[in-house]
Amino acid sequence: MTDKLQIAIVGGGIGGLAAALALRARGLNVTVFERAASPRELGAGVSIHPNAARLLGRVGLRDWLENISTRSVGLSLRTSRGEPVQRPPISDDRPTYQIHRVELLERLNEAQADAAVRYGHHCTGVRETEDGVQLTFASGATARADVVIGADGIHSVVQRKIGLATHPTSEGIMAYRGLIPSERFPWAKDLRGLNMWMGSGRSFICFPISQGRVINIVAFVPTNLESEESWSAPGDLRELAAEYDGWDAPVVEAIAALDETFRRGIYDRAPLPYWSTARVTLLGDAAHPMVPHFGQGAGQAIEDGFALAVLLEDAKPADVPARLKAYERLRLGHTSRVQAASRDAGRFYRSENEDAAERSRRMGKWMSAAGWIFQYDVEREATALL
Ligand SMILES: Cc1cc2nc3c(=O)[nH]c(=O)nc-3n(C[C@H](O)[C@H](O)[C@H](O)COP(=O)(O)OP(=O)(O)OC[C@H]3O[C@@H](n4cnc5c(N)ncnc54)[C@H](O)[C@@H]3O)c2cc1C
């Protein structure tokens, strides 16, 4: 029997699959248990900023990122009327990659070893024993591991099984998403990187994905409605258009070019008091759900997996409780700061202020957060703990 740890990851989303790659790259035995019958992701774009892109590059995905995505450095910002908002340069000017989520999940899945991902495994039970953890699935199947990582998203079963609960508070914001074939959008050829319009309590984001063939949009508008935290609810295109009536032409034309949109309420949560028991821990949205205004949810999930890989690489079963506590100490503080920065960024984007000069002045605070988030090298930080 190998003396490397046997690790089980519950949840095969971006966070779980990236963690599996990082752990396997350091020689650990990993199995991912995913409830869906096959890889499943949203028809939407995701920004992978330098802090996470450098990690994916280290497990062999650099060329793929370069080829599949569109690249940008920083943001192009405007008021709702289209006046440019200036921003100070970011000290780290490595690119952000803008990717179709389905393409990212497929690639992460293809990169796994044979049989490393077990689809159709809906975890319902997590029981720690003296020397390991027993997982139970809805089918009645069971599995044993030395370490269990809950990467099962905002409604995490693993989180509840280790005695935690989160309390969502509505941000008073509804997010709409949609995809537009580029040929249908007159501004597509001029769109580089990530573009945002802000004002009157709203923001609107637009960026190319799939090598520029598709434009991804995300719109954030005020709401009194309670809504499910899932993207399954269809949105009303006329209501969405009315929210942005009179805005800069690309915003109005992007909404007019949509065939369909889906909407989701945005909820905020306080940091959890702990993430780990002796042999079970959490990562990604299960550990630090955050509002999406810094585009860092998936990026922080990827960082978590790489931190765990460094800390578990040479661990013996008896070392696991201390290593999981070290992981928690490293990541809980950092991700709490990112959660707070994401909250602040959302307030800044949505504020009523229409004065481009005033907005430009306030960009400094935003950009300083972008600096420390993008430059963070989680493998270096985790290695320093050993
Ligand atoms: C509007 C919006 C825009 C965003 N934009 C960005 C962005 O640009 N950049 C960025 O970095 N982040 C972004 N995010 C955040 C990002 O989408 C999430 O943080 C990220 O997907 C979390 O990944 P995860 O793997 O932790 O969880 P998930 O993606 O939710 O994956 C969890 C997985 O676990 C599985 N699962 C759940 N329960 C079980 C169970 N009991 N047993 C087995 N499997 C289970 C699920 O099926 C799923 O596959 C955005 C979010 C929103 C709402």
Short mmCIF file of C-alpha atoms and ligand atoms in Angstrom, two decimals:
data_model
loop_
_atom_site.label_atom_id
_atom_site.label_comp_id
_atom_site.label_asym_id
_atom_site.label_seq_id
_atom_site.Cartn_x
_atom_site.Cartn_y
_atom_site.Cartn_z
CA MET A 1 0.00 0.00 0.00
CA THR A 2 1.28 3.46 -0.90
CA ASP A 3 2.11 5.76 2.01
CA LYS A 4 0.74 8.78 0.15
CA LEU A 5 -2.52 10.09 1.52
CA GLN A 6 -5.80 9.03 -0.07
CA ILE A 7 -7.78 12.21 -0.65
CA ALA A 8 -11.48 12.48 -1.54
CA ILE A 9 -12.89 15.69 -2.98
CA VAL A 10 -16.66 16.16 -2.84
CA GLY A 11 -17.71 18.32 -5.82
CA GLY A 12 -16.27 18.44 -9.33
CA GLY A 13 -16.77 22.13 -10.15
CA ILE A 14 -13.92 24.49 -11.04
CA GLY A 15 -12.57 24.41 -7.46
CA GLY A 16 -12.73 20.64 -6.98
CA LEU A 17 -11.19 19.76 -10.35
CA ALA A 18 -8.41 22.35 -10.05
CA ALA A 19 -7.59 21.01 -6.57
CA ALA A 20 -7.43 17.45 -7.95
CA LEU A 21 -4.89 18.56 -10.58
CA ALA A 22 -2.76 20.38 -8.01
CA LEU A 23 -2.80 17.44 -5.56
CA ARG A 24 -2.02 14.88 -8.25
CA ALA A 25 0.84 17.03 -9.57
CA ARG A 26 2.44 16.53 -6.14
CA GLY A 27 1.95 12.77 -6.25
CA LEU A 28 -1.12 12.47 -4.03
CA ASN A 29 -3.93 9.95 -4.65
CA VAL A 30 -7.14 11.83 -5.37
CA THR A 31 -10.71 10.86 -6.22
CA VAL A 32 -13.37 13.49 -6.97
CA PHE A 33 -17.02 12.58 -6.26
CA GLU A 34 -19.44 14.72 -8.28
CA ARG A 35 -23.23 14.44 -8.04
CA ALA A 36 -23.90 15.35 -11.71
CA ALA A 37 -23.90 12.47 -14.18
CA SER A 38 -21.30 14.21 -16.40
CA PRO A 39 -19.29 17.49 -16.38
CA ARG A 40 -21.79 20.35 -16.10
CA GLU A 41 -21.19 24.10 -16.14
CA LEU A 42 -23.01 27.29 -16.94
CA GLY A 43 -23.18 28.87 -20.37
CA ALA A 44 -21.33 31.96 -19.14
CA GLY A 45 -17.92 33.59 -19.06
CA VAL A 46 -15.47 33.62 -16.19
CA SER A 47 -12.43 35.85 -15.64
CA ILE A 48 -9.34 34.05 -14.39
CA HIS A 49 -7.07 36.74 -12.96
CA PRO A 50 -3.24 36.45 -12.65
CA ASN A 51 -3.31 34.99 -9.11
CA ALA A 52 -5.17 31.90 -10.37
CA ALA A 53 -3.89 31.85 -13.97
CA ARG A 54 -0.27 31.41 -12.82
CA LEU A 55 -1.31 28.32 -10.82
CA LEU A 56 -3.14 26.71 -13.74
CA GLY A 57 -0.05 27.47 -15.83
CA ARG A 58 2.08 25.46 -13.38
CA VAL A 59 0.00 22.29 -13.93
CA GLY A 60 0.35 22.47 -17.71
CA LEU A 61 -2.58 24.66 -18.78
CA ARG A 62 -0.65 27.78 -19.86
CA ASP A 63 -0.76 27.10 -23.61
CA TRP A 64 -4.40 26.11 -23.40
CA LEU A 65 -5.26 29.35 -21.57
CA GLU A 66 -3.43 31.37 -24.22
CA ASN A 67 -5.27 29.64 -27.05
CA ILE A 68 -8.82 29.31 -25.78
CA SER A 69 -9.41 32.57 -23.97
CA THR A 70 -9.26 36.25 -24.67
CA ARG A 71 -6.68 38.20 -22.70
CA SER A 72 -6.88 41.54 -20.99
CA VAL A 73 -4.86 43.63 -18.63
CA GLY A 74 -7.10 45.48 -16.20
CA LEU A 75 -10.47 46.97 -16.91
CA SER A 76 -11.98 49.51 -19.24
CA LEU A 77 -14.44 51.57 -17.22
CA ARG A 78 -17.15 54.04 -18.17
CA THR A 79 -20.06 55.85 -16.58
CA SER A 80 -23.57 54.90 -17.69
CA ARG A 81 -23.38 57.66 -20.33
CA GLY A 82 -20.10 56.30 -21.70
CA GLU A 83 -17.61 58.79 -20.23
CA PRO A 84 -14.27 57.05 -19.55
CA VAL A 85 -13.29 56.51 -15.92
CA GLN A 86 -9.52 56.58 -15.53
CA ARG A 87 -7.75 54.04 -13.39
CA PRO A 88 -4.21 53.92 -12.05
CA PRO A 89 -2.06 51.16 -13.57
CA ILE A 90 -1.98 47.81 -11.76
CA SER A 91 1.50 46.98 -10.54
CA ASP A 92 1.16 43.40 -11.76
CA ASP A 93 0.34 43.61 -15.45
CA ARG A 94 0.12 39.90 -16.19
CA PRO A 95 -3.02 39.12 -18.17
CA THR A 96 -6.45 38.07 -17.04
CA TYR A 97 -7.92 35.25 -19.14
CA GLN A 98 -11.59 35.42 -20.09
CA ILE A 99 -12.97 31.97 -20.69
CA HIS A 100 -16.24 30.19 -21.40
CA ARG A 101 -17.01 28.26 -18.20
CA VAL A 102 -17.97 25.12 -20.11
CA GLU A 103 -14.61 25.15 -21.93
CA LEU A 104 -12.74 25.60 -18.64
CA LEU A 105 -14.57 22.76 -16.90
CA GLU A 106 -14.09 20.45 -19.91
CA ARG A 107 -10.36 21.15 -19.94
CA LEU A 108 -10.00 20.61 -16.20
CA ASN A 109 -11.88 17.36 -16.60
CA GLU A 110 -9.77 16.14 -19.55
CA ALA A 111 -6.59 16.84 -17.60
CA GLN A 112 -7.56 14.39 -14.81
CA ALA A 113 -6.13 10.89 -14.56
CA ASP A 114 -8.37 7.95 -15.57
CA ALA A 115 -11.17 7.26 -13.09
CA ALA A 116 -10.13 10.21 -10.94
CA VAL A 117 -13.62 11.75 -11.22
CA ARG A 118 -16.59 9.63 -10.24
CA TYR A 119 -19.74 11.20 -11.66
CA GLY A 120 -23.23 10.39 -10.34
CA HIS A 121 -21.97 10.40 -6.72
CA HIS A 122 -24.22 12.64 -4.62
CA CYS A 123 -22.62 12.82 -1.19
CA THR A 124 -25.10 12.65 1.68
CA GLY A 125 -22.94 11.63 4.64
CA VAL A 126 -19.49 12.42 6.05
CA ARG A 127 -18.34 10.51 9.14
CA GLU A 128 -14.92 10.89 10.71
CA THR A 129 -13.38 7.84 12.34
CA GLU A 130 -10.14 7.72 14.32
CA ASP A 131 -7.97 7.16 11.28
CA GLY A 132 -10.01 8.36 8.34
CA VAL A 133 -13.32 9.54 6.92
CA GLN A 134 -16.25 7.56 5.57
CA LEU A 135 -18.34 9.12 2.79
CA THR A 136 -21.86 7.96 1.97
CA PHE A 137 -23.66 8.63 -1.30
CA ALA A 138 -27.35 8.82 -2.23
CA SER A 139 -26.99 5.54 -4.17
CA GLY A 140 -25.95 3.74 -0.97
CA ALA A 141 -22.31 3.49 -2.10
CA THR A 142 -19.56 4.39 0.37
CA ALA A 143 -15.90 5.45 0.14
CA ARG A 144 -13.05 5.83 2.63
CA ALA A 145 -10.32 8.49 2.60
CA ASP A 146 -7.56 9.88 4.82
CA VAL A 147 -8.71 13.45 4.03
CA VAL A 148 -12.00 14.81 2.67
CA ILE A 149 -12.19 18.18 0.94
CA GLY A 150 -15.67 19.67 0.57
CA ALA A 151 -15.69 21.52 -2.76
CA ASP A 152 -19.45 21.24 -3.07
CA GLY A 153 -20.38 24.89 -3.52
CA ILE A 154 -22.55 27.40 -1.66
CA HIS A 155 -25.12 24.82 -0.52
CA SER A 156 -22.36 22.53 0.76
CA VAL A 157 -23.34 19.28 2.47
CA VAL A 158 -19.80 18.82 3.80
CA GLN A 159 -19.92 22.26 5.44
CA ARG A 160 -23.09 21.26 7.34
CA LYS A 161 -21.64 17.89 8.30
CA ILE A 162 -18.74 19.59 10.09
CA GLY A 163 -21.13 21.70 12.14
CA LEU A 164 -21.16 24.92 10.12
CA ALA A 165 -23.96 27.00 8.66
CA THR A 166 -23.94 30.18 6.59
CA HIS A 167 -26.57 32.88 6.74
CA PRO A 168 -27.13 34.56 3.37
CA THR A 169 -28.07 38.24 3.36
CA SER A 170 -29.48 39.68 0.16
CA GLU A 171 -27.28 42.34 -1.42
CA GLY A 172 -30.46 43.83 -2.92
CA ILE A 173 -29.01 42.98 -6.32
CA MET A 174 -30.20 40.78 -9.17
CA ALA A 175 -27.58 39.56 -11.65
CA TYR A 176 -28.55 38.80 -15.26
CA ARG A 177 -26.27 36.85 -17.58
CA GLY A 178 -26.31 36.19 -21.30
CA LEU A 179 -24.18 35.26 -24.32
CA ILE A 180 -24.21 36.96 -27.74
CA PRO A 181 -22.60 35.63 -30.93
CA SER A 182 -20.03 38.31 -31.83
CA GLU A 183 -21.28 38.79 -35.38
CA ARG A 184 -24.57 40.02 -33.98
CA PHE A 185 -23.03 42.74 -31.82
CA PRO A 186 -21.80 45.82 -33.70
CA TRP A 187 -19.20 46.74 -31.04
CA ALA A 188 -17.67 43.26 -30.77
CA LYS A 189 -14.58 44.00 -32.88
CA ASP A 190 -13.75 47.01 -30.66
CA LEU A 191 -14.15 45.11 -27.39
CA ARG A 192 -10.84 44.29 -25.74
CA GLY A 193 -10.69 42.81 -22.29
CA LEU A 194 -13.20 43.48 -19.61
CA ASN A 195 -15.54 46.46 -20.07
CA MET A 196 -17.71 47.89 -17.35
CA TRP A 197 -20.30 50.66 -17.27
CA MET A 198 -21.42 51.96 -13.85
CA GLY A 199 -23.98 54.33 -12.39
CA SER A 200 -27.52 54.82 -10.99
CA GLY A 201 -27.27 51.81 -8.70
CA ARG A 202 -26.38 49.48 -11.58
CA SER A 203 -23.38 48.08 -13.38
CA PHE A 204 -23.01 46.28 -16.70
CA ILE A 205 -20.08 44.05 -17.73
CA CYS A 206 -19.24 42.81 -21.17
CA PHE A 207 -16.25 40.76 -22.35
CA PRO A 208 -15.34 38.47 -25.26
CA ILE A 209 -14.78 34.74 -24.68
CA SER A 210 -14.18 31.68 -26.91
CA GLN A 211 -11.42 33.46 -28.88
CA GLY A 212 -13.73 36.42 -29.47
CA ARG A 213 -16.56 34.43 -31.08
CA VAL A 214 -18.93 35.09 -28.19
CA ILE A 215 -19.61 38.13 -25.99
CA ASN A 216 -20.43 37.46 -22.34
CA ILE A 217 -22.61 39.97 -20.47
CA VAL A 218 -23.42 40.30 -16.78
CA ALA A 219 -25.77 43.00 -15.53
CA PHE A 220 -26.32 43.92 -11.87
CA VAL A 221 -29.55 45.80 -11.03
CA PRO A 222 -31.29 46.71 -7.77
CA THR A 223 -34.09 44.41 -6.60
CA ASN A 224 -36.50 43.82 -3.72
CA LEU A 225 -37.13 40.27 -4.85
CA GLU A 226 -35.91 37.23 -2.99
CA SER A 227 -34.53 34.84 -5.59
CA GLU A 228 -32.85 31.47 -5.64
CA GLU A 229 -29.05 31.42 -5.63
CA SER A 230 -28.89 29.51 -8.86
CA TRP A 231 -28.87 30.49 -12.51
CA SER A 232 -31.87 28.37 -13.45
CA ALA A 233 -34.46 31.21 -13.44
CA PRO A 234 -35.09 32.79 -16.85
CA GLY A 235 -34.99 36.61 -16.85
CA ASP A 236 -37.30 38.93 -18.80
CA LEU A 237 -35.41 40.70 -21.62
CA ARG A 238 -37.87 43.62 -21.67
CA GLU A 239 -37.40 44.19 -17.93
CA LEU A 240 -33.64 44.05 -18.39
CA ALA A 241 -33.75 46.54 -21.28
CA ALA A 242 -35.89 48.92 -19.19
CA GLU A 243 -33.24 48.88 -16.42
CA TYR A 244 -30.64 50.28 -18.85
CA ASP A 245 -32.85 52.63 -20.83
CA GLY A 246 -30.79 55.67 -21.92
CA TRP A 247 -27.38 54.09 -21.13
CA ASP A 248 -24.37 54.19 -23.42
CA ALA A 249 -25.13 52.67 -26.87
CA PRO A 250 -23.07 49.42 -26.50
CA VAL A 251 -25.03 48.53 -23.35
CA VAL A 252 -28.41 49.09 -24.99
CA GLU A 253 -27.35 47.24 -28.15
CA ALA A 254 -25.89 44.30 -26.23
CA ILE A 255 -29.19 43.77 -24.41
CA ALA A 256 -31.10 44.08 -27.70
CA ALA A 257 -28.87 41.36 -29.21
CA LEU A 258 -29.66 38.77 -26.50
CA ASP A 259 -31.98 35.84 -27.28
CA GLU A 260 -32.35 34.89 -23.63
CA THR A 261 -31.11 35.79 -20.18
CA PHE A 262 -31.00 34.07 -16.79
CA ARG A 263 -31.09 35.79 -13.46
CA ARG A 264 -29.91 35.12 -9.94
CA GLY A 265 -30.13 37.02 -6.66
CA ILE A 266 -26.78 38.02 -5.16
CA TYR A 267 -26.29 37.09 -1.51
CA ASP A 268 -23.49 37.94 0.86
CA ARG A 269 -22.20 35.91 3.80
CA ALA A 270 -19.85 36.54 6.71
CA PRO A 271 -16.62 34.51 6.85
CA LEU A 272 -17.02 31.12 8.56
CA PRO A 273 -15.49 30.74 12.05
CA TYR A 274 -13.47 27.66 10.98
CA TRP A 275 -13.13 25.44 7.89
CA SER A 276 -11.58 22.24 9.17
CA THR A 277 -12.02 19.38 11.61
CA ALA A 278 -9.28 16.79 12.06
CA ARG A 279 -9.58 15.22 8.58
CA VAL A 280 -12.24 17.22 6.74
CA THR A 281 -11.87 20.66 5.26
CA LEU A 282 -13.56 22.95 2.73
CA LEU A 283 -12.57 24.93 -0.33
CA GLY A 284 -14.10 27.38 -2.79
CA ASP A 285 -17.68 28.56 -2.36
CA ALA A 286 -18.20 25.96 0.37
CA ALA A 287 -15.54 27.77 2.44
CA HIS A 288 -15.76 31.43 1.40
CA PRO A 289 -18.79 32.32 -0.71
CA MET A 290 -18.35 35.89 -1.89
CA VAL A 291 -20.25 38.47 -3.90
CA PRO A 292 -18.94 38.38 -7.48
CA HIS A 293 -17.80 42.00 -7.98
CA PHE A 294 -14.08 41.26 -8.06
CA GLY A 295 -14.45 38.12 -10.20
CA GLN A 296 -12.50 36.15 -7.59
CA GLY A 297 -14.79 33.29 -6.45
CA ALA A 298 -13.30 30.71 -8.80
CA GLY A 299 -9.82 32.23 -8.52
CA GLN A 300 -9.81 31.87 -4.73
CA ALA A 301 -11.17 28.32 -5.06
CA ILE A 302 -8.21 27.49 -7.33
CA GLU A 303 -5.78 29.04 -4.82
CA ASP A 304 -7.28 26.88 -2.03
CA GLY A 305 -6.54 23.63 -3.90
CA PHE A 306 -2.94 24.61 -4.60
CA ALA A 307 -2.41 25.55 -0.93
CA LEU A 308 -3.73 22.14 0.15
CA ALA A 309 -1.43 20.40 -2.35
CA VAL A 310 1.67 22.09 -0.87
CA LEU A 311 0.62 21.38 2.70
CA LEU A 312 -0.40 17.73 2.16
CA GLU A 313 2.38 16.68 -0.24
CA ASP A 314 4.62 14.90 2.27
CA ALA A 315 2.11 14.58 5.14
CA LYS A 316 1.56 11.27 6.92
CA PRO A 317 -1.96 10.44 8.17
CA ALA A 318 -0.95 11.58 11.68
CA ASP A 319 0.09 15.01 10.32
CA VAL A 320 -3.27 15.71 8.69
CA PRO A 321 -5.03 17.59 11.54
CA ALA A 322 -2.13 20.06 11.92
CA ARG A 323 -1.78 20.53 8.14
CA LEU A 324 -5.50 21.25 7.73
CA LYS A 325 -5.30 23.81 10.54
CA ALA A 326 -2.31 25.45 8.82
CA TYR A 327 -4.35 25.57 5.59
CA GLU A 328 -7.25 27.17 7.43
CA ARG A 329 -5.01 29.79 9.06
CA LEU A 330 -3.45 30.68 5.72
CA ARG A 331 -6.62 30.83 3.69
CA LEU A 332 -9.35 32.04 6.06
CA GLY A 333 -7.71 35.42 6.65
CA HIS A 334 -6.79 36.03 3.01
CA THR A 335 -10.17 35.01 1.58
CA SER A 336 -11.98 37.10 4.22
CA ARG A 337 -10.07 40.14 2.92
CA VAL A 338 -11.05 39.24 -0.65
CA GLN A 339 -14.67 38.83 0.44
CA ALA A 340 -14.59 42.34 1.94
CA ALA A 341 -12.87 43.83 -1.13
CA SER A 342 -15.53 42.24 -3.37
CA ARG A 343 -18.30 43.76 -1.26
CA ASP A 344 -16.65 47.22 -1.42
CA ALA A 345 -16.10 46.96 -5.18
CA GLY A 346 -19.80 46.20 -5.72
CA ARG A 347 -20.83 49.27 -3.71
CA PHE A 348 -18.42 51.45 -5.68
CA TYR A 349 -19.62 50.19 -9.07
CA ARG A 350 -23.29 50.62 -8.22
CA SER A 351 -23.14 53.98 -6.48
CA GLU A 352 -25.35 56.71 -7.92
CA ASN A 353 -22.34 58.90 -8.71
CA GLU A 354 -22.28 59.80 -12.43
CA ASP A 355 -19.25 62.10 -12.23
CA ALA A 356 -16.42 60.44 -14.22
CA ALA A 357 -13.71 62.59 -12.55
CA GLU A 358 -14.92 61.70 -9.05
CA ARG A 359 -15.12 58.02 -9.98
CA SER A 360 -11.58 58.19 -11.39
CA ARG A 361 -10.33 59.61 -8.07
CA ARG A 362 -11.95 56.77 -6.13
CA MET A 363 -10.43 54.09 -8.38
CA GLY A 364 -7.18 54.16 -6.39
CA LYS A 365 -8.69 52.16 -3.51
CA TRP A 366 -10.11 49.58 -5.92
CA MET A 367 -6.82 49.21 -7.77
CA SER A 368 -4.80 48.73 -4.60
CA ALA A 369 -6.96 45.69 -3.78
CA ALA A 370 -6.48 44.40 -7.34
CA GLY A 371 -2.71 44.66 -6.73
CA TRP A 372 -2.53 42.52 -3.57
CA ILE A 373 -5.09 40.01 -4.85
CA PHE A 374 -3.49 39.51 -8.28
CA GLN A 375 0.11 39.32 -6.99
CA TYR A 376 -0.60 36.74 -4.29
CA ASP A 377 1.29 33.50 -4.87
CA VAL A 378 -0.43 30.93 -2.67
CA GLU A 379 2.15 28.17 -3.27
CA ARG A 380 4.92 30.44 -1.98
CA GLU A 381 2.83 31.40 1.08
CA ALA A 382 1.95 27.77 1.85
CA THR A 383 5.56 26.59 1.42
CA ALA A 384 6.67 29.18 3.98
CA LEU A 385 4.49 27.43 6.59
CA LEU A 386 6.31 24.09 6.34
C1 LIG B 1 -22.58 36.66 -11.50
C2 LIG B 1 -21.36 35.87 -11.13
C3 LIG B 1 -20.17 36.08 -11.83
C4 LIG B 1 -19.00 35.43 -11.44
N1 LIG B 1 -17.84 35.69 -12.12
C5 LIG B 1 -16.67 35.15 -11.69
C6 LIG B 1 -15.44 35.46 -12.36
O1 LIG B 1 -15.43 36.18 -13.37
N2 LIG B 1 -14.27 34.94 -11.86
C7 LIG B 1 -14.27 34.12 -10.75
O2 LIG B 1 -13.18 33.69 -10.33
N3 LIG B 1 -15.43 33.78 -10.12
C8 LIG B 1 -16.63 34.28 -10.56
N4 LIG B 1 -17.79 33.95 -9.94
C9 LIG B 1 -17.76 33.02 -8.79
C10 LIG B 1 -17.58 31.58 -9.23
O3 LIG B 1 -18.56 31.24 -10.16
C11 LIG B 1 -17.67 30.62 -8.03
O4 LIG B 1 -17.00 31.17 -6.93
C12 LIG B 1 -17.03 29.28 -8.40
O5 LIG B 1 -17.75 28.66 -9.44
C13 LIG B 1 -17.00 28.37 -7.17
O6 LIG B 1 -16.45 27.13 -7.55
P1 LIG B 1 -16.63 25.87 -6.60
O7 LIG B 1 -15.95 24.75 -7.31
O8 LIG B 1 -16.25 26.21 -5.22
O9 LIG B 1 -18.22 25.61 -6.55
P2 LIG B 1 -19.23 25.20 -7.69
O10 LIG B 1 -18.83 25.75 -9.01
O11 LIG B 1 -20.60 25.52 -7.18
O12 LIG B 1 -19.07 23.60 -7.79
C14 LIG B 1 -19.58 22.77 -6.80
C15 LIG B 1 -19.71 21.37 -7.39
O13 LIG B 1 -20.10 20.47 -6.37
C16 LIG B 1 -21.14 19.64 -6.83
N5 LIG B 1 -21.90 19.21 -5.65
C17 LIG B 1 -22.72 19.98 -4.88
N6 LIG B 1 -23.21 19.25 -3.87
C18 LIG B 1 -22.68 17.99 -4.00
C19 LIG B 1 -22.82 16.79 -3.24
N7 LIG B 1 -23.59 16.74 -2.13
N8 LIG B 1 -22.14 15.68 -3.65
C20 LIG B 1 -21.33 15.73 -4.78
N9 LIG B 1 -21.20 16.85 -5.53
C21 LIG B 1 -21.84 17.98 -5.14
C22 LIG B 1 -21.92 20.50 -7.80
O14 LIG B 1 -22.68 19.75 -8.71
C23 LIG B 1 -20.79 21.28 -8.47
O15 LIG B 1 -20.28 20.60 -9.59
C24 LIG B 1 -19.01 34.55 -10.34
C25 LIG B 1 -20.21 34.29 -9.66
C26 LIG B 1 -21.38 34.94 -10.06
C27 LIG B 1 -22.67 34.67 -9.31
#
